[in-house]
Amino acid sequence: MVELRGVRGGAVGPPTEGFEVAYIDPCGSELRRPLTDVWAVRFEDAAPVREFHSYKGQRHLPGLWWSSTAGRHVGYESWLERDHVMLLDFDPLVVGVSSQPFWLFWTGGNGKGVSHAPDYFARRDDGSAIVIDCRPADRRKPRDLMKFAATQAACDLLGWEFRLVSTPDPIVLANVRWLAGYRHPRHRQEAPAAALREVFHEPWPLIDGACLVGDPIAVLPVLFHLLWRNELDIELSVPLHARSLVHPGVR
């Protein structure tokens, strides 16, 4: 739940009129429709509604993340956003993700129009949706909090989950970042992958299991790929190391 705080002078305020959504359709045309008319739009495949600008001296570092889930690049505007799109890519329940998926429009409490483009839209395998905004806790200004609260209200109307996220756990982040280096399908070799799944049908130390399958230089990239794919599992809340116990995965 987004915490509401007062805005000096009522600069934004809660929405007083119906929401509208603007997005880019598969043909490249921008459409603007009432919120209640877009519940079935596949925003996980939407093109970004605004560009990712890069210029000398900017505080944030934009870029592109190659998503193994989407099979394409997904943009980000800061390293915080990059970290969260990586975590979405790692989530076994997420089947699609897009960045800057739509503009949300509404009228604020002062009668003026307000707009906001969330950072990400993600689709789960059960069809449910998540809208994500990334902002460090110490950089959430009152005006931003009002926009996040309005976005949550819009998501509630459609039964979507809204997440306002900050800096992830550093150990989890470091572990997932390591595994992300092996996310590309080229690291999947079927023979060692099948052998690894057999070895780790019960918990076993990472390096010992890899050595049972073959030369760890050749086997470890396949093992890390299976861990990324959640076909095998490992405790992410502690630093990944050679004696980490590998378990059967969720896939």
C-alpha atoms as an extended CHARMM CRD file, in Angstrom:
* protein
*
       251  EXT
         1         1  MET       CA              0.0000000000        0.0000000000        0.0000000000  PROA      1               0.0000000000
         2         2  VAL       CA              1.3350000000        3.4500000000       -0.9310000000  PROA      2               0.0000000000
         3         3  GLU       CA              1.5020000000        5.8790000000        1.9690000000  PROA      3               0.0000000000
         4         4  LEU       CA             -0.4000000000        9.1030000000        1.2880000000  PROA      4               0.0000000000
         5         5  ARG       CA              1.1400000000       12.3530000000        2.4500000000  PROA      5               0.0000000000
         6         6  GLY       CA             -0.1540000000       15.8940000000        2.1440000000  PROA      6               0.0000000000
         7         7  VAL       CA              0.9820000000       17.9510000000       -0.7870000000  PROA      7               0.0000000000
         8         8  ARG       CA              1.6570000000       21.5880000000       -0.1310000000  PROA      8               0.0000000000
         9         9  GLY       CA             -0.9120000000       23.6680000000       -1.9640000000  PROA      9               0.0000000000
        10        10  GLY       CA             -2.7910000000       20.5900000000       -3.2440000000  PROA      10              0.0000000000
        11        11  ALA       CA             -0.4190000000       20.2820000000       -6.1940000000  PROA      11              0.0000000000
        12        12  VAL       CA             -1.6840000000       16.8980000000       -7.2920000000  PROA      12              0.0000000000
        13        13  GLY       CA             -4.2140000000       15.4030000000       -4.8780000000  PROA      13              0.0000000000
        14        14  PRO       CA             -6.1890000000       12.2200000000       -5.3490000000  PROA      14              0.0000000000
        15        15  PRO       CA             -7.9720000000       11.6170000000       -8.6630000000  PROA      15              0.0000000000
        16        16  THR       CA            -11.3790000000       13.2070000000       -8.9570000000  PROA      16              0.0000000000
        17        17  GLU       CA            -12.3070000000       12.0110000000      -12.4510000000  PROA      17              0.0000000000
        18        18  GLY       CA            -12.0330000000        8.7550000000      -14.3890000000  PROA      18              0.0000000000
        19        19  PHE       CA             -8.6740000000        7.3760000000      -15.4460000000  PROA      19              0.0000000000
        20        20  GLU       CA             -7.5640000000        7.1710000000      -19.0700000000  PROA      20              0.0000000000
        21        21  VAL       CA             -4.6900000000        5.1680000000      -20.5130000000  PROA      21              0.0000000000
        22        22  ALA       CA             -2.5170000000        5.9220000000      -23.5410000000  PROA      22              0.0000000000
        23        23  TYR       CA             -0.3970000000        3.1950000000      -25.1060000000  PROA      23              0.0000000000
        24        24  ILE       CA              1.1580000000        2.1500000000      -28.4110000000  PROA      24              0.0000000000
        25        25  ASP       CA             -0.5960000000       -0.6230000000      -30.3050000000  PROA      25              0.0000000000
        26        26  PRO       CA              1.2390000000       -3.3140000000      -32.3610000000  PROA      26              0.0000000000
        27        27  CYS       CA              0.9510000000       -1.1440000000      -35.4740000000  PROA      27              0.0000000000
        28        28  GLY       CA              2.7830000000        1.7210000000      -33.7840000000  PROA      28              0.0000000000
        29        29  SER       CA             -0.2660000000        3.9420000000      -33.3100000000  PROA      29              0.0000000000
        30        30  GLU       CA             -0.8840000000        5.6690000000      -29.9740000000  PROA      30              0.0000000000
        31        31  LEU       CA             -4.3190000000        4.9920000000      -28.5300000000  PROA      31              0.0000000000
        32        32  ARG       CA             -6.0270000000        6.7090000000      -25.6130000000  PROA      32              0.0000000000
        33        33  ARG       CA             -8.9090000000        4.8940000000      -23.9600000000  PROA      33              0.0000000000
        34        34  PRO       CA            -10.7840000000        4.8010000000      -20.6360000000  PROA      34              0.0000000000
        35        35  LEU       CA             -9.0540000000        2.6160000000      -18.0600000000  PROA      35              0.0000000000
        36        36  THR       CA            -11.9650000000        0.1880000000      -17.9080000000  PROA      36              0.0000000000
        37        37  ASP       CA            -11.5740000000       -0.5260000000      -21.6540000000  PROA      37              0.0000000000
        38        38  VAL       CA             -7.9430000000       -1.6940000000      -21.4910000000  PROA      38              0.0000000000
        39        39  TRP       CA             -8.1000000000       -4.5710000000      -19.0040000000  PROA      39              0.0000000000
        40        40  ALA       CA             -7.4830000000       -7.1170000000      -21.8020000000  PROA      40              0.0000000000
        41        41  VAL       CA             -4.6330000000       -5.2430000000      -23.5450000000  PROA      41              0.0000000000
        42        42  ARG       CA             -1.3750000000       -7.2210000000      -23.5930000000  PROA      42              0.0000000000
        43        43  PHE       CA              0.7310000000       -4.5130000000      -22.0130000000  PROA      43              0.0000000000
        44        44  GLU       CA              3.5320000000       -7.0310000000      -21.4780000000  PROA      44              0.0000000000
        45        45  ASP       CA              4.1380000000       -6.7420000000      -25.2370000000  PROA      45              0.0000000000
        46        46  ALA       CA              3.6850000000       -2.9540000000      -25.4130000000  PROA      46              0.0000000000
        47        47  ALA       CA              6.3390000000       -0.6250000000      -26.7770000000  PROA      47              0.0000000000
        48        48  PRO       CA              7.6190000000        2.0630000000      -24.3830000000  PROA      48              0.0000000000
        49        49  VAL       CA              5.4790000000        5.2060000000      -24.4420000000  PROA      49              0.0000000000
        50        50  ARG       CA              8.5190000000        7.4120000000      -23.9380000000  PROA      50              0.0000000000
        51        51  GLU       CA             12.1610000000        7.2630000000      -24.9790000000  PROA      51              0.0000000000
        52        52  PHE       CA             15.1200000000        6.4270000000      -22.7520000000  PROA      52              0.0000000000
        53        53  HSD       CA             17.2840000000        9.5110000000      -23.0420000000  PROA      53              0.0000000000
        54        54  SER       CA             21.0270000000        9.5380000000      -22.4570000000  PROA      54              0.0000000000
        55        55  TYR       CA             23.0750000000       12.6930000000      -22.0870000000  PROA      55              0.0000000000
        56        56  LYS       CA             26.3170000000       13.8710000000      -20.5610000000  PROA      56              0.0000000000
        57        57  GLY       CA             26.1700000000       14.4500000000      -16.8090000000  PROA      57              0.0000000000
        58        58  GLN       CA             22.8270000000       12.7610000000      -16.1970000000  PROA      58              0.0000000000
        59        59  ARG       CA             22.3450000000       11.2310000000      -12.7480000000  PROA      59              0.0000000000
        60        60  HSD       CA             20.7030000000        8.0140000000      -13.9160000000  PROA      60              0.0000000000
        61        61  LEU       CA             22.2120000000        5.4550000000      -16.2570000000  PROA      61              0.0000000000
        62        62  PRO       CA             19.6840000000        4.1180000000      -18.7940000000  PROA      62              0.0000000000
        63        63  GLY       CA             20.1860000000        0.9800000000      -20.8020000000  PROA      63              0.0000000000
        64        64  LEU       CA             18.7010000000       -2.2290000000      -22.1530000000  PROA      64              0.0000000000
        65        65  TRP       CA             18.3030000000       -5.5380000000      -20.3400000000  PROA      65              0.0000000000
        66        66  TRP       CA             18.0780000000       -8.6650000000      -22.4900000000  PROA      66              0.0000000000
        67        67  SER       CA             15.1280000000      -10.5170000000      -20.9590000000  PROA      67              0.0000000000
        68        68  SER       CA             15.2060000000      -14.2980000000      -21.2140000000  PROA      68              0.0000000000
        69        69  THR       CA             11.4910000000      -14.2270000000      -20.3440000000  PROA      69              0.0000000000
        70        70  ALA       CA             10.4800000000      -11.8560000000      -23.1280000000  PROA      70              0.0000000000
        71        71  GLY       CA             13.2100000000      -12.9100000000      -25.5870000000  PROA      71              0.0000000000
        72        72  ARG       CA             14.0180000000       -9.2530000000      -26.2990000000  PROA      72              0.0000000000
        73        73  HSD       CA             15.5280000000       -6.1480000000      -24.7590000000  PROA      73              0.0000000000
        74        74  VAL       CA             13.6090000000       -4.2700000000      -22.0590000000  PROA      74              0.0000000000
        75        75  GLY       CA             14.6380000000       -0.6960000000      -21.2950000000  PROA      75              0.0000000000
        76        76  TYR       CA             15.5140000000        0.7820000000      -17.9270000000  PROA      76              0.0000000000
        77        77  GLU       CA             16.2610000000        4.3300000000      -16.7910000000  PROA      77              0.0000000000
        78        78  SER       CA             18.4150000000        3.6340000000      -13.7300000000  PROA      78              0.0000000000
        79        79  TRP       CA             20.3810000000        0.8340000000      -12.1190000000  PROA      79              0.0000000000
        80        80  LEU       CA             17.5450000000        0.4020000000       -9.6310000000  PROA      80              0.0000000000
        81        81  GLU       CA             15.1730000000       -0.2630000000      -12.5180000000  PROA      81              0.0000000000
        82        82  ARG       CA             17.7510000000       -2.6060000000      -14.0670000000  PROA      82              0.0000000000
        83        83  ASP       CA             17.9180000000       -4.5850000000      -10.8230000000  PROA      83              0.0000000000
        84        84  HSD       CA             14.1550000000       -4.9540000000      -10.6770000000  PROA      84              0.0000000000
        85        85  VAL       CA             13.7150000000       -5.9490000000      -14.3100000000  PROA      85              0.0000000000
        86        86  MET       CA             16.4040000000       -8.5800000000      -13.6620000000  PROA      86              0.0000000000
        87        87  LEU       CA             14.4240000000       -9.8920000000      -10.6760000000  PROA      87              0.0000000000
        88        88  LEU       CA             11.2530000000       -9.9700000000      -12.7760000000  PROA      88              0.0000000000
        89        89  ASP       CA             13.1680000000      -11.8850000000      -15.4350000000  PROA      89              0.0000000000
        90        90  PHE       CA             14.2570000000      -14.3910000000      -12.7730000000  PROA      90              0.0000000000
        91        91  ASP       CA             10.7590000000      -14.8440000000      -11.3070000000  PROA      91              0.0000000000
        92        92  PRO       CA              9.4020000000      -18.2170000000      -12.5410000000  PROA      92              0.0000000000
        93        93  LEU       CA              5.8010000000      -16.9580000000      -12.3460000000  PROA      93              0.0000000000
        94        94  VAL       CA              6.4350000000      -14.0270000000      -14.7220000000  PROA      94              0.0000000000
        95        95  VAL       CA              5.8480000000      -14.8110000000      -18.4000000000  PROA      95              0.0000000000
        96        96  GLY       CA              6.0680000000      -11.2980000000      -19.8940000000  PROA      96              0.0000000000
        97        97  VAL       CA              7.4410000000       -7.8760000000      -19.0270000000  PROA      97              0.0000000000
        98        98  SER       CA              7.6200000000       -4.4250000000      -20.6290000000  PROA      98              0.0000000000
        99        99  SER       CA              8.9760000000       -1.0410000000      -19.6030000000  PROA      99              0.0000000000
       100       100  GLN       CA              7.1170000000        2.3030000000      -19.6540000000  PROA      100             0.0000000000
       101       101  PRO       CA              4.0440000000        0.3710000000      -20.8780000000  PROA      101             0.0000000000
       102       102  PHE       CA              1.4560000000        3.1830000000      -20.7980000000  PROA      102             0.0000000000
       103       103  TRP       CA              0.5800000000        6.6980000000      -19.7070000000  PROA      103             0.0000000000
       104       104  LEU       CA             -2.0460000000        6.9750000000      -16.9930000000  PROA      104             0.0000000000
       105       105  PHE       CA             -4.0910000000       10.2060000000      -17.0070000000  PROA      105             0.0000000000
       106       106  TRP       CA             -6.4610000000       11.5950000000      -14.3940000000  PROA      106             0.0000000000
       107       107  THR       CA             -7.6750000000       14.8760000000      -12.9220000000  PROA      107             0.0000000000
       108       108  GLY       CA             -6.1490000000       15.8200000000       -9.5650000000  PROA      108             0.0000000000
       109       109  GLY       CA             -7.8220000000       17.3340000000       -6.5400000000  PROA      109             0.0000000000
       110       110  ASN       CA             -6.9400000000       20.8340000000       -7.7830000000  PROA      110             0.0000000000
       111       111  GLY       CA             -8.8140000000       20.2140000000      -11.0550000000  PROA      111             0.0000000000
       112       112  LYS       CA             -5.6540000000       19.9630000000      -13.1670000000  PROA      112             0.0000000000
       113       113  GLY       CA             -4.6810000000       17.0560000000      -15.3570000000  PROA      113             0.0000000000
       114       114  VAL       CA             -1.9990000000       14.6760000000      -14.0800000000  PROA      114             0.0000000000
       115       115  SER       CA             -0.1030000000       11.9230000000      -15.8890000000  PROA      115             0.0000000000
       116       116  HSD       CA              2.2480000000        9.1310000000      -14.9210000000  PROA      116             0.0000000000
       117       117  ALA       CA              4.0580000000        6.3590000000      -16.7950000000  PROA      117             0.0000000000
       118       118  PRO       CA              4.8140000000        3.3650000000      -14.5290000000  PROA      118             0.0000000000
       119       119  ASP       CA              8.2180000000        1.7460000000      -14.8900000000  PROA      119             0.0000000000
       120       120  TYR       CA              7.1480000000       -1.8300000000      -15.6500000000  PROA      120             0.0000000000
       121       121  PHE       CA              4.2170000000       -4.0620000000      -16.4560000000  PROA      121             0.0000000000
       122       122  ALA       CA              4.5520000000       -7.8090000000      -15.8370000000  PROA      122             0.0000000000
       123       123  ARG       CA              2.2300000000      -10.7170000000      -16.5980000000  PROA      123             0.0000000000
       124       124  ARG       CA              2.1370000000      -13.8700000000      -14.4910000000  PROA      124             0.0000000000
       125       125  ASP       CA              1.4930000000      -17.3460000000      -15.8420000000  PROA      125             0.0000000000
       126       126  ASP       CA             -2.0150000000      -17.3280000000      -14.3400000000  PROA      126             0.0000000000
       127       127  GLY       CA             -2.9360000000      -14.2120000000      -16.3580000000  PROA      127             0.0000000000
       128       128  SER       CA             -2.7210000000      -11.7700000000      -13.4390000000  PROA      128             0.0000000000
       129       129  ALA       CA             -0.8180000000       -8.5010000000      -13.8390000000  PROA      129             0.0000000000
       130       130  ILE       CA              1.6730000000       -6.4320000000      -11.8690000000  PROA      130             0.0000000000
       131       131  VAL       CA              2.4340000000       -2.7360000000      -12.3600000000  PROA      131             0.0000000000
       132       132  ILE       CA              5.7590000000       -1.6550000000      -10.8530000000  PROA      132             0.0000000000
       133       133  ASP       CA              7.2720000000        1.7020000000       -9.9430000000  PROA      133             0.0000000000
       134       134  CYS       CA             10.8850000000        1.8790000000       -8.7360000000  PROA      134             0.0000000000
       135       135  ARG       CA             11.9270000000        4.6560000000       -6.3850000000  PROA      135             0.0000000000
       136       136  PRO       CA             14.3690000000        4.6710000000       -3.4310000000  PROA      136             0.0000000000
       137       137  ALA       CA             12.5250000000        5.2730000000       -0.1570000000  PROA      137             0.0000000000
       138       138  ASP       CA             14.5300000000        8.4420000000        0.5620000000  PROA      138             0.0000000000
       139       139  ARG       CA             13.6600000000        9.9670000000       -2.8310000000  PROA      139             0.0000000000
       140       140  ARG       CA              9.8580000000        9.7090000000       -2.7210000000  PROA      140             0.0000000000
       141       141  LYS       CA              8.5980000000       13.2650000000       -2.7760000000  PROA      141             0.0000000000
       142       142  PRO       CA              4.9900000000       14.0940000000       -1.8160000000  PROA      142             0.0000000000
       143       143  ARG       CA              4.0180000000       14.7190000000       -5.4280000000  PROA      143             0.0000000000
       144       144  ASP       CA              5.4840000000       11.3560000000       -6.4330000000  PROA      144             0.0000000000
       145       145  LEU       CA              3.6500000000        9.5750000000       -3.6250000000  PROA      145             0.0000000000
       146       146  MET       CA              0.3570000000       11.0190000000       -4.8290000000  PROA      146             0.0000000000
       147       147  LYS       CA              1.0660000000        9.7080000000       -8.3200000000  PROA      147             0.0000000000
       148       148  PHE       CA              1.9340000000        6.2940000000       -6.9460000000  PROA      148             0.0000000000
       149       149  ALA       CA             -1.2580000000        6.2820000000       -4.8560000000  PROA      149             0.0000000000
       150       150  ALA       CA             -3.3400000000        7.1740000000       -7.9170000000  PROA      150             0.0000000000
       151       151  THR       CA             -1.6290000000        4.4220000000       -9.9110000000  PROA      151             0.0000000000
       152       152  GLN       CA             -2.4600000000        1.9410000000       -7.1640000000  PROA      152             0.0000000000
       153       153  ALA       CA             -6.0890000000        3.1210000000       -7.2180000000  PROA      153             0.0000000000
       154       154  ALA       CA             -6.2070000000        2.5590000000      -10.9850000000  PROA      154             0.0000000000
       155       155  CYS       CA             -4.6940000000       -0.9020000000      -10.6120000000  PROA      155             0.0000000000
       156       156  ASP       CA             -7.2180000000       -1.7690000000       -7.9090000000  PROA      156             0.0000000000
       157       157  LEU       CA            -10.0390000000       -0.9920000000      -10.3410000000  PROA      157             0.0000000000
       158       158  LEU       CA             -8.7200000000       -3.6190000000      -12.7710000000  PROA      158             0.0000000000
       159       159  GLY       CA             -7.6260000000       -6.1780000000      -10.1860000000  PROA      159             0.0000000000
       160       160  TRP       CA             -3.9460000000       -5.6160000000      -10.9630000000  PROA      160             0.0000000000
       161       161  GLU       CA             -1.2480000000       -5.7120000000       -8.3050000000  PROA      161             0.0000000000
       162       162  PHE       CA              0.7320000000       -2.5020000000       -7.8040000000  PROA      162             0.0000000000
       163       163  ARG       CA              4.2450000000       -2.5300000000       -6.3650000000  PROA      163             0.0000000000
       164       164  LEU       CA              6.2810000000        0.4680000000       -5.2720000000  PROA      164             0.0000000000
       165       165  VAL       CA              9.7610000000       -0.9790000000       -4.8590000000  PROA      165             0.0000000000
       166       166  SER       CA             13.0670000000        0.2820000000       -3.5250000000  PROA      166             0.0000000000
       167       167  THR       CA             16.5710000000       -1.1830000000       -3.2250000000  PROA      167             0.0000000000
       168       168  PRO       CA             16.4870000000       -5.0130000000       -3.2110000000  PROA      168             0.0000000000
       169       169  ASP       CA             18.2640000000       -7.1570000000       -0.6410000000  PROA      169             0.0000000000
       170       170  PRO       CA             21.9760000000       -6.9120000000       -1.5950000000  PROA      170             0.0000000000
       171       171  ILE       CA             22.7540000000      -10.6110000000       -1.0970000000  PROA      171             0.0000000000
       172       172  VAL       CA             19.7740000000      -11.7790000000       -3.1460000000  PROA      172             0.0000000000
       173       173  LEU       CA             20.6580000000       -9.2140000000       -5.7770000000  PROA      173             0.0000000000
       174       174  ALA       CA             24.2920000000      -10.3500000000       -5.9830000000  PROA      174             0.0000000000
       175       175  ASN       CA             23.2700000000      -14.0010000000       -6.3000000000  PROA      175             0.0000000000
       176       176  VAL       CA             20.6740000000      -13.3550000000       -8.9990000000  PROA      176             0.0000000000
       177       177  ARG       CA             23.0770000000      -11.0710000000      -10.8650000000  PROA      177             0.0000000000
       178       178  TRP       CA             25.6180000000      -13.9090000000      -10.9710000000  PROA      178             0.0000000000
       179       179  LEU       CA             23.0480000000      -16.3800000000      -12.2690000000  PROA      179             0.0000000000
       180       180  ALA       CA             21.8340000000      -13.8100000000      -14.8100000000  PROA      180             0.0000000000
       181       181  GLY       CA             25.1910000000      -14.1340000000      -16.5470000000  PROA      181             0.0000000000
       182       182  TYR       CA             24.0370000000      -17.6050000000      -17.5960000000  PROA      182             0.0000000000
       183       183  ARG       CA             20.4490000000      -16.7760000000      -18.5620000000  PROA      183             0.0000000000
       184       184  HSD       CA             20.9270000000      -17.1160000000      -22.3260000000  PROA      184             0.0000000000
       185       185  PRO       CA             19.6930000000      -20.4120000000      -23.8420000000  PROA      185             0.0000000000
       186       186  ARG       CA             23.1580000000      -21.0640000000      -25.2830000000  PROA      186             0.0000000000
       187       187  HSD       CA             24.1700000000      -22.2970000000      -21.8250000000  PROA      187             0.0000000000
       188       188  ARG       CA             21.5940000000      -25.0840000000      -21.9530000000  PROA      188             0.0000000000
       189       189  GLN       CA             23.2090000000      -28.3630000000      -22.9460000000  PROA      189             0.0000000000
       190       190  GLU       CA             20.6300000000      -31.1430000000      -22.7050000000  PROA      190             0.0000000000
       191       191  ALA       CA             22.9060000000      -34.0640000000      -21.7360000000  PROA      191             0.0000000000
       192       192  PRO       CA             24.5960000000      -32.3950000000      -18.7340000000  PROA      192             0.0000000000
       193       193  ALA       CA             21.3050000000      -30.6730000000      -17.8360000000  PROA      193             0.0000000000
       194       194  ALA       CA             19.5460000000      -34.0340000000      -17.5330000000  PROA      194             0.0000000000
       195       195  ALA       CA             22.4560000000      -35.4210000000      -15.5130000000  PROA      195             0.0000000000
       196       196  LEU       CA             22.4140000000      -32.4260000000      -13.1720000000  PROA      196             0.0000000000
       197       197  ARG       CA             18.6870000000      -32.7590000000      -12.5410000000  PROA      197             0.0000000000
       198       198  GLU       CA             19.2870000000      -36.4200000000      -11.6450000000  PROA      198             0.0000000000
       199       199  VAL       CA             22.2090000000      -35.6490000000       -9.3300000000  PROA      199             0.0000000000
       200       200  PHE       CA             20.2880000000      -32.9040000000       -7.5410000000  PROA      200             0.0000000000
       201       201  HSD       CA             17.0350000000      -34.8380000000       -7.1360000000  PROA      201             0.0000000000
       202       202  GLU       CA             17.9110000000      -34.4210000000       -3.4580000000  PROA      202             0.0000000000
       203       203  PRO       CA             19.9940000000      -31.6370000000       -1.8270000000  PROA      203             0.0000000000
       204       204  TRP       CA             23.6830000000      -31.8390000000       -2.6870000000  PROA      204             0.0000000000
       205       205  PRO       CA             26.6210000000      -29.3860000000       -2.4830000000  PROA      205             0.0000000000
       206       206  LEU       CA             26.9490000000      -27.3880000000       -5.6890000000  PROA      206             0.0000000000
       207       207  ILE       CA             30.5500000000      -28.2110000000       -6.6010000000  PROA      207             0.0000000000
       208       208  ASP       CA             30.2800000000      -31.8790000000       -5.6020000000  PROA      208             0.0000000000
       209       209  GLY       CA             27.2530000000      -32.3990000000       -7.7970000000  PROA      209             0.0000000000
       210       210  ALA       CA             28.8700000000      -30.6060000000      -10.7300000000  PROA      210             0.0000000000
       211       211  CYS       CA             31.9820000000      -32.7680000000      -10.4530000000  PROA      211             0.0000000000
       212       212  LEU       CA             29.8600000000      -35.9320000000      -10.4800000000  PROA      212             0.0000000000
       213       213  VAL       CA             28.5290000000      -34.9190000000      -13.9020000000  PROA      213             0.0000000000
       214       214  GLY       CA             31.8590000000      -33.9790000000      -15.4910000000  PROA      214             0.0000000000
       215       215  ASP       CA             34.5000000000      -31.3050000000      -15.8440000000  PROA      215             0.0000000000
       216       216  PRO       CA             33.1770000000      -28.4070000000      -13.7290000000  PROA      216             0.0000000000
       217       217  ILE       CA             34.5240000000      -25.9030000000      -16.2930000000  PROA      217             0.0000000000
       218       218  ALA       CA             31.9910000000      -27.3070000000      -18.7560000000  PROA      218             0.0000000000
       219       219  VAL       CA             29.2620000000      -28.2830000000      -16.2940000000  PROA      219             0.0000000000
       220       220  LEU       CA             29.0010000000      -25.2030000000      -14.0660000000  PROA      220             0.0000000000
       221       221  PRO       CA             27.5980000000      -22.8840000000      -16.8010000000  PROA      221             0.0000000000
       222       222  VAL       CA             24.8310000000      -25.4340000000      -17.3970000000  PROA      222             0.0000000000
       223       223  LEU       CA             24.1840000000      -25.6990000000      -13.6570000000  PROA      223             0.0000000000
       224       224  PHE       CA             23.9630000000      -21.9130000000      -13.2690000000  PROA      224             0.0000000000
       225       225  HSD       CA             21.5630000000      -21.7860000000      -16.2320000000  PROA      225             0.0000000000
       226       226  LEU       CA             19.3130000000      -24.3780000000      -14.5670000000  PROA      226             0.0000000000
       227       227  LEU       CA             19.4040000000      -22.3440000000      -11.3580000000  PROA      227             0.0000000000
       228       228  TRP       CA             18.4540000000      -19.2250000000      -13.3130000000  PROA      228             0.0000000000
       229       229  ARG       CA             15.6220000000      -21.1500000000      -14.9370000000  PROA      229             0.0000000000
       230       230  ASN       CA             14.4690000000      -22.4120000000      -11.5070000000  PROA      230             0.0000000000
       231       231  GLU       CA             14.7660000000      -25.9860000000      -12.7580000000  PROA      231             0.0000000000
       232       232  LEU       CA             17.1020000000      -26.3480000000       -9.7890000000  PROA      232             0.0000000000
       233       233  ASP       CA             16.9250000000      -24.2800000000       -6.6270000000  PROA      233             0.0000000000
       234       234  ILE       CA             19.3450000000      -22.7130000000       -4.1550000000  PROA      234             0.0000000000
       235       235  GLU       CA             19.0570000000      -20.5170000000       -1.0660000000  PROA      235             0.0000000000
       236       236  LEU       CA             19.4550000000      -16.9380000000       -2.2930000000  PROA      236             0.0000000000
       237       237  SER       CA             19.4380000000      -15.1810000000        1.0850000000  PROA      237             0.0000000000
       238       238  VAL       CA             23.0470000000      -16.2450000000        1.7560000000  PROA      238             0.0000000000
       239       239  PRO       CA             26.0450000000      -15.7340000000       -0.5610000000  PROA      239             0.0000000000
       240       240  LEU       CA             26.3460000000      -18.3380000000       -3.2990000000  PROA      240             0.0000000000
       241       241  HSD       CA             29.4560000000      -20.5290000000       -2.8240000000  PROA      241             0.0000000000
       242       242  ALA       CA             30.8830000000      -23.9070000000       -3.8060000000  PROA      242             0.0000000000
       243       243  ARG       CA             29.2730000000      -25.7250000000       -0.8700000000  PROA      243             0.0000000000
       244       244  SER       CA             25.8180000000      -24.1910000000       -1.3400000000  PROA      244             0.0000000000
       245       245  LEU       CA             23.1350000000      -26.8660000000       -1.3100000000  PROA      245             0.0000000000
       246       246  VAL       CA             21.3100000000      -27.2790000000       -4.6050000000  PROA      246             0.0000000000
       247       247  HSD       CA             17.7370000000      -28.6080000000       -4.4700000000  PROA      247             0.0000000000
       248       248  PRO       CA             15.1710000000      -29.7340000000       -7.0370000000  PROA      248             0.0000000000
       249       249  GLY       CA             13.5330000000      -26.7020000000       -8.6230000000  PROA      249             0.0000000000
       250       250  VAL       CA              9.9910000000      -25.4800000000       -9.1430000000  PROA      250             0.0000000000
       251       251  ARG       CA              9.9500000000      -26.1830000000      -12.8710000000  PROA      251             0.0000000000
